[in-house]
Short mmCIF file of C-alpha atoms and ligand atoms in Angstrom, two decimals:
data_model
loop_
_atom_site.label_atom_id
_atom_site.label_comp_id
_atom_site.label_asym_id
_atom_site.label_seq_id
_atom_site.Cartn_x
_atom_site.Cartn_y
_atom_site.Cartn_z
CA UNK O 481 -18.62 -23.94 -2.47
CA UNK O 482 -17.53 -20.47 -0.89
CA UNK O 483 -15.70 -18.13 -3.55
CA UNK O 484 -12.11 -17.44 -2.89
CA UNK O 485 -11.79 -13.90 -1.67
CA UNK O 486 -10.39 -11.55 -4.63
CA UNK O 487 -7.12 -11.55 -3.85
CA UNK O 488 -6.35 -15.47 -3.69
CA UNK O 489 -8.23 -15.54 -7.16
CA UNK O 490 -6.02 -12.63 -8.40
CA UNK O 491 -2.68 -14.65 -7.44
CA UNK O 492 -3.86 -17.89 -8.66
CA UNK O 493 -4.45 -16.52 -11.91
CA UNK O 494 -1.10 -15.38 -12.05
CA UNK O 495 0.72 -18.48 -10.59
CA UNK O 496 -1.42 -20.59 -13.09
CA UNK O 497 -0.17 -18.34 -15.99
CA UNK O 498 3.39 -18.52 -14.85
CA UNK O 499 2.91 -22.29 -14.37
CA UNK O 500 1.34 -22.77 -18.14
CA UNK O 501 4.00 -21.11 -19.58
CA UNK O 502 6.35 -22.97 -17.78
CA UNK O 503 8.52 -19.90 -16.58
CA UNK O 504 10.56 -20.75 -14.05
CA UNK O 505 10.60 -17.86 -11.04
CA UNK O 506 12.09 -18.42 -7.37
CA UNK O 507 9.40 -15.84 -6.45
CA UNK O 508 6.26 -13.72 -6.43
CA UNK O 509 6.64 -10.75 -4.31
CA UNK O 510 3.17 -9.66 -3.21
CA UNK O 511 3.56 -5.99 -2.13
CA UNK O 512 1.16 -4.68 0.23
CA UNK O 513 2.05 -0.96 0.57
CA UNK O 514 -1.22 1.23 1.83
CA UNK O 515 -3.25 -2.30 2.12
CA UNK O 516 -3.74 -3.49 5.42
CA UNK O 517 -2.49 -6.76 7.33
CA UNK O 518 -5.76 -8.54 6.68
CA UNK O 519 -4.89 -8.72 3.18
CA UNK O 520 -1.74 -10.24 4.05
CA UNK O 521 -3.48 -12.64 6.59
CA UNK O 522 -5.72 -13.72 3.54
CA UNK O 523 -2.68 -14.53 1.07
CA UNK O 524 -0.50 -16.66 4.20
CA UNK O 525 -3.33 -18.46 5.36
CA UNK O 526 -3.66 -19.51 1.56
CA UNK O 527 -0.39 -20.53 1.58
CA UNK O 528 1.99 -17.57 0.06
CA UNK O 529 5.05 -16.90 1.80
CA UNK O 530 6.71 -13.61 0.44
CA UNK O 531 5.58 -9.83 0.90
CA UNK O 532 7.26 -6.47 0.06
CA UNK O 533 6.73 -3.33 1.63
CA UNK O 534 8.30 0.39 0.65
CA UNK O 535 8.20 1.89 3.90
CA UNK O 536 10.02 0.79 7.27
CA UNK O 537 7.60 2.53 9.67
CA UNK O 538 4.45 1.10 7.65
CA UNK O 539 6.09 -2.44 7.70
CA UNK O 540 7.75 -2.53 11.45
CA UNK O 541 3.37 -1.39 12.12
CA UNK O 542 1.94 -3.90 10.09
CA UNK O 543 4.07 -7.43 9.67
CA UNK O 544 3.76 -8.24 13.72
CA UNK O 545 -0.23 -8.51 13.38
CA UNK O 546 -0.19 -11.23 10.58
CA UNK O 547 -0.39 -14.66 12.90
CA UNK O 548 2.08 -16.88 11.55
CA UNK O 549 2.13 -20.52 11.49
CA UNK O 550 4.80 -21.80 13.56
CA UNK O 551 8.00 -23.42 11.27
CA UNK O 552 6.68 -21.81 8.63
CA UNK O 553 8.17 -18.98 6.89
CA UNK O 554 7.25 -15.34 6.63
CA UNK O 555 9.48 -13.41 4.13
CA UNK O 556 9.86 -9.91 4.01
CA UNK O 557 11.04 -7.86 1.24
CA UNK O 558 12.22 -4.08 1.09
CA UNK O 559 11.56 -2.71 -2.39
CA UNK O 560 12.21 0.71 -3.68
CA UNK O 561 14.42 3.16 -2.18
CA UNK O 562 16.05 2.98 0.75
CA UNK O 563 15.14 6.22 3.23
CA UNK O 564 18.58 6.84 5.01
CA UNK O 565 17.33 7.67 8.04
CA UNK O 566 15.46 3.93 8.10
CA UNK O 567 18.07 1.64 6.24
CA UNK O 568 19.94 1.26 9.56
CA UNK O 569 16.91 -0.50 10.96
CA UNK O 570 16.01 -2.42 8.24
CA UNK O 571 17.65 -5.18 8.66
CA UNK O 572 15.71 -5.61 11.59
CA UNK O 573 12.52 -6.60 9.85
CA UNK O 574 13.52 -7.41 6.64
CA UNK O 575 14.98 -10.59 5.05
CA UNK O 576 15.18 -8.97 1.37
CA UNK O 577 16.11 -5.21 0.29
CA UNK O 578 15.09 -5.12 -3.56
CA UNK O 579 16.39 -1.30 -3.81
CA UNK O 580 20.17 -0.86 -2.69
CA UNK O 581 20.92 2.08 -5.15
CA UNK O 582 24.05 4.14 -3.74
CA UNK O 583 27.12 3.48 -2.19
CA UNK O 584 26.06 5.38 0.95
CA UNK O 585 22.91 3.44 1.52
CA UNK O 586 24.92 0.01 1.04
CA UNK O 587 27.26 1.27 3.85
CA UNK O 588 24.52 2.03 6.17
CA UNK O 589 23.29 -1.41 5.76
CA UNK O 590 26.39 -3.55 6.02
CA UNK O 591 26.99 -1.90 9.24
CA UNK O 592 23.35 -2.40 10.76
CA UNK O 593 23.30 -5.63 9.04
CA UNK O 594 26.52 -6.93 10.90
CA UNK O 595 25.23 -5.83 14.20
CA UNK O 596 22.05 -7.10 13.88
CA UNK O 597 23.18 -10.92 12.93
CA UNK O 598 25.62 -10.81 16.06
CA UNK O 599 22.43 -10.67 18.31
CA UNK O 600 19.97 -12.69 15.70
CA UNK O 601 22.24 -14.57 13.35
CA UNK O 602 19.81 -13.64 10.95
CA UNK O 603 21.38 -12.80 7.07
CA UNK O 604 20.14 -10.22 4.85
CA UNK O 605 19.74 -11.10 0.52
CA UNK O 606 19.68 -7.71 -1.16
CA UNK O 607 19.83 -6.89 -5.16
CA UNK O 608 21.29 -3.86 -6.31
CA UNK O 609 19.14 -1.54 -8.35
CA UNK O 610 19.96 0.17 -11.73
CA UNK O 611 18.31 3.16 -12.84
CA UNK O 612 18.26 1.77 -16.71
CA UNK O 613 15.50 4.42 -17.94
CA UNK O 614 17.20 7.29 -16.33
CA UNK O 615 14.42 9.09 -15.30
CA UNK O 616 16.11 11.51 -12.91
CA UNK O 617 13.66 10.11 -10.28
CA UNK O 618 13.19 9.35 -6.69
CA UNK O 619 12.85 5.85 -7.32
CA UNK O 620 16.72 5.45 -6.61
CA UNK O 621 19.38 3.08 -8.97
CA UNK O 622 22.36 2.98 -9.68
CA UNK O 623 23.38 4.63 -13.24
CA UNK O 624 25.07 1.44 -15.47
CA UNK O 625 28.12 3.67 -15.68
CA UNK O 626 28.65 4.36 -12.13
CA UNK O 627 27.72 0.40 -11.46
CA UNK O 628 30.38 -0.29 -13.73
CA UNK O 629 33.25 1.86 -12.48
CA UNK O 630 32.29 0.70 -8.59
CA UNK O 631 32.53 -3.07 -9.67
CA UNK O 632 36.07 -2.53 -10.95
CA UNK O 633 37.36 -0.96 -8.48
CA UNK O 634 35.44 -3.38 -6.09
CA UNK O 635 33.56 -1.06 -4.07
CA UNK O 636 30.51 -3.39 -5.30
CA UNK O 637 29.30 -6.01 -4.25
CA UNK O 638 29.35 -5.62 -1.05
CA UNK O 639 29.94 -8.74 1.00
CA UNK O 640 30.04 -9.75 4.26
CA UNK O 641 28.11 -12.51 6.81
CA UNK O 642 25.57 -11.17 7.50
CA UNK O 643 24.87 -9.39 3.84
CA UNK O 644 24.61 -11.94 0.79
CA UNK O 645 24.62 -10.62 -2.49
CA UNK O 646 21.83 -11.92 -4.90
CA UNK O 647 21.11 -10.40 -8.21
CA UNK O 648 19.89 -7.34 -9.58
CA UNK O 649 16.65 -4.90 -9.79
CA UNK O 650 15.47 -2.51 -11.92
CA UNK O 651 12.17 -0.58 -12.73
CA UNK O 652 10.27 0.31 -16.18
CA UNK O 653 9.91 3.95 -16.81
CA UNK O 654 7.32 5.92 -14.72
CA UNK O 655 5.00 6.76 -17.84
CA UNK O 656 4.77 2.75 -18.24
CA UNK O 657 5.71 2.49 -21.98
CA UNK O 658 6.10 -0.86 -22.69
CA UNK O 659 8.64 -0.87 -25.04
CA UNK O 660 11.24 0.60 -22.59
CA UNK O 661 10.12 -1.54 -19.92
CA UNK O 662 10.90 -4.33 -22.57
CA UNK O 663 13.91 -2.93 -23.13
CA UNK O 664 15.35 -2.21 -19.77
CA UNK O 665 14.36 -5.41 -18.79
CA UNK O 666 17.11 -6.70 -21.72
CA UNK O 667 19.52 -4.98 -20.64
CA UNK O 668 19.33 -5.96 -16.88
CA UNK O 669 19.62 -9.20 -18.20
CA UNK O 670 22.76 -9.06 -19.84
CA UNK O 671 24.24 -7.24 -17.23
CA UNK O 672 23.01 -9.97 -14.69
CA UNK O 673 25.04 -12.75 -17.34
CA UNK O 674 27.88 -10.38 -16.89
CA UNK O 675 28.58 -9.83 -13.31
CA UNK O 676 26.52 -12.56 -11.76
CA UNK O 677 25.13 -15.39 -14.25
CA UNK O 678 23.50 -17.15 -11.14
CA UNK O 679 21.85 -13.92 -9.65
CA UNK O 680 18.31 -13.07 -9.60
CA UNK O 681 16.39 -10.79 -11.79
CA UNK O 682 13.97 -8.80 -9.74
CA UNK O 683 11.99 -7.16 -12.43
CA UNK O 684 8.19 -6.86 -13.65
CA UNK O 685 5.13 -5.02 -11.85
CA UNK O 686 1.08 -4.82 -12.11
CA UNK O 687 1.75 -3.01 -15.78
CA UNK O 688 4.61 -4.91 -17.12
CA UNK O 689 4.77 -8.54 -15.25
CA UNK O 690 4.14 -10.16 -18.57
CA UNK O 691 6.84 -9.06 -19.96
CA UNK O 692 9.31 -9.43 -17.24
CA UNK O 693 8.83 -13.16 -17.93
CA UNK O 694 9.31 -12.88 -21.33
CA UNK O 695 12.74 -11.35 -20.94
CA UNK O 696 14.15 -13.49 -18.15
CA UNK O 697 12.16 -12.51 -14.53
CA UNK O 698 12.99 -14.80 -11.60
CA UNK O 699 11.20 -12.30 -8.85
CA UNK O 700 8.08 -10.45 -9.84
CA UNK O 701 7.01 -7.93 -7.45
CA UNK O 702 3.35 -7.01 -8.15
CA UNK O 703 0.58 -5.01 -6.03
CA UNK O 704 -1.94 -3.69 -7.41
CA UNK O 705 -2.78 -6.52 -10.20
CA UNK O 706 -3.45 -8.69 -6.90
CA UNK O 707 -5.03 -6.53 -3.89
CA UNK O 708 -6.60 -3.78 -5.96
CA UNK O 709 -5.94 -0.06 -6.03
CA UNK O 710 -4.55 1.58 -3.45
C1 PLP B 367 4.72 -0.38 -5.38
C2 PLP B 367 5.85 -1.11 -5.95
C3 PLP B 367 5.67 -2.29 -6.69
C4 PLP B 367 4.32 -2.86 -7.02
O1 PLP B 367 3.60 -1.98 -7.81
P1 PLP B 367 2.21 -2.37 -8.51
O2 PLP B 367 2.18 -1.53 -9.73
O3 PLP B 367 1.13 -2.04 -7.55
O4 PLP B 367 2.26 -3.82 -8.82
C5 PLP B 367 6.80 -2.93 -7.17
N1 PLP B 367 8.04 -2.47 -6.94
C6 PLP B 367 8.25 -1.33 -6.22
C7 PLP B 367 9.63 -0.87 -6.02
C8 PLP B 367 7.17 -0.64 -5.73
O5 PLP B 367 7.40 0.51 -5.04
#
């Protein structure tokens, strides 16, 4: 029998650990940042469905090669921060934006994303990202505070029909210490039962996954752990 290539085995292992468990997720984002499209060719032809990319320019270059079965899905996530010079195009190639982290970026994208659906009809999911550790990093987020005072005054969520509003995202800290990606992960929870009890949690990487489930994960997003280093 031929061995399944290394990545296939990598994201069996961790479906068949999610499935043991019995956690319930609505989905595994593979991302494939600095890996090329055969990688991604390897995971859809073995039946996975959902892929994340940081970069616009590296995505809009790499999704088109994958061949993709016809009525089947191919789902494309943006994670991390949004560049503002690319967020008006996003929408474009996109289906999910994991990192909408200011006000300015959000208004960028309800604009692109209304003129893009009245030539594709094509809706965009995005989760809004809190900076819980704040790190004063690059990796974008919201503050909890300034969340807080934008959903009052209802600057947040932004709605409209071509932009649907779907839970939350955060990050553990950069020096991946456990215990505050534990904790983070907490408190995006209760803030998700707050403002949103049906949203999704978009939390957990290579370093942390594990406990992402443990506190409540319903999308994982996870590189490395699956296509190597990068
Ligand atoms: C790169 C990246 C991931 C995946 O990171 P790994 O540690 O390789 O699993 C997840 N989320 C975001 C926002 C990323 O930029």
């Amino acid at each position: 029998m031929k061995e399944l290539p290394q990545p296939v085995q990598n994201l069996k292992q961790i479906l068949n650990f999610i499935e043991k468990k019995n956690y319930k997720i609505s989905k595994l984002v593979v991302i494939t940042k600095n890996h090329t499209y055969e990688k991604i060719q390897l995971l859809y032809d073995y039946g996975h469905r959902d892929f994340g990319e940081n970069k616009y320019q590296e995505a809009r270059d790499k999704f088109p090669l994958v061949k993709i079965k016809p009525d089947e899905p191919f789902i494309t996530h943006h994670v991390g921060p949004l560049q503002s010079g690319n967020a008006r195009n996003i929408p474009q190639i996109f289906d999910w934006i994991h990192g909408a982290g200011s006000v300015n970026a959000l208004q960028i994208l309800e604009k692109a994303s209304l003129k893009n659906y009245k030539k594709s009809s094509k809706r965009i999911h995005y989760l809004i990202q809190l900076n819980l550790t704040r790190e004063p990093s690059k990796l974008g987020g919201f503050f909890l505070e300034d969340f807080e005072s934008l959903f009052e005054r209802k600057i947040l969520p932004t709605e409209n029909e071509a932009m649907i509003f779907k839970g939350f995202m955060t990050m553990g800290p950069s020096d991946g210490n456990l215990e505050i990606s534990r904790k983070v992960f907490k408190e995006l929870r209760k803030i998700r039962d707050q403002y949103k009890k049906d949203g999704e949690l978009s939390m957990g990487m290579s370093g942390d996954w594990q406990i992402a489930l443990e506190e409540g994960a319903t999308i994982l997003r996870i590189g490395t752990a699956i296509l190597g280093n990068r």
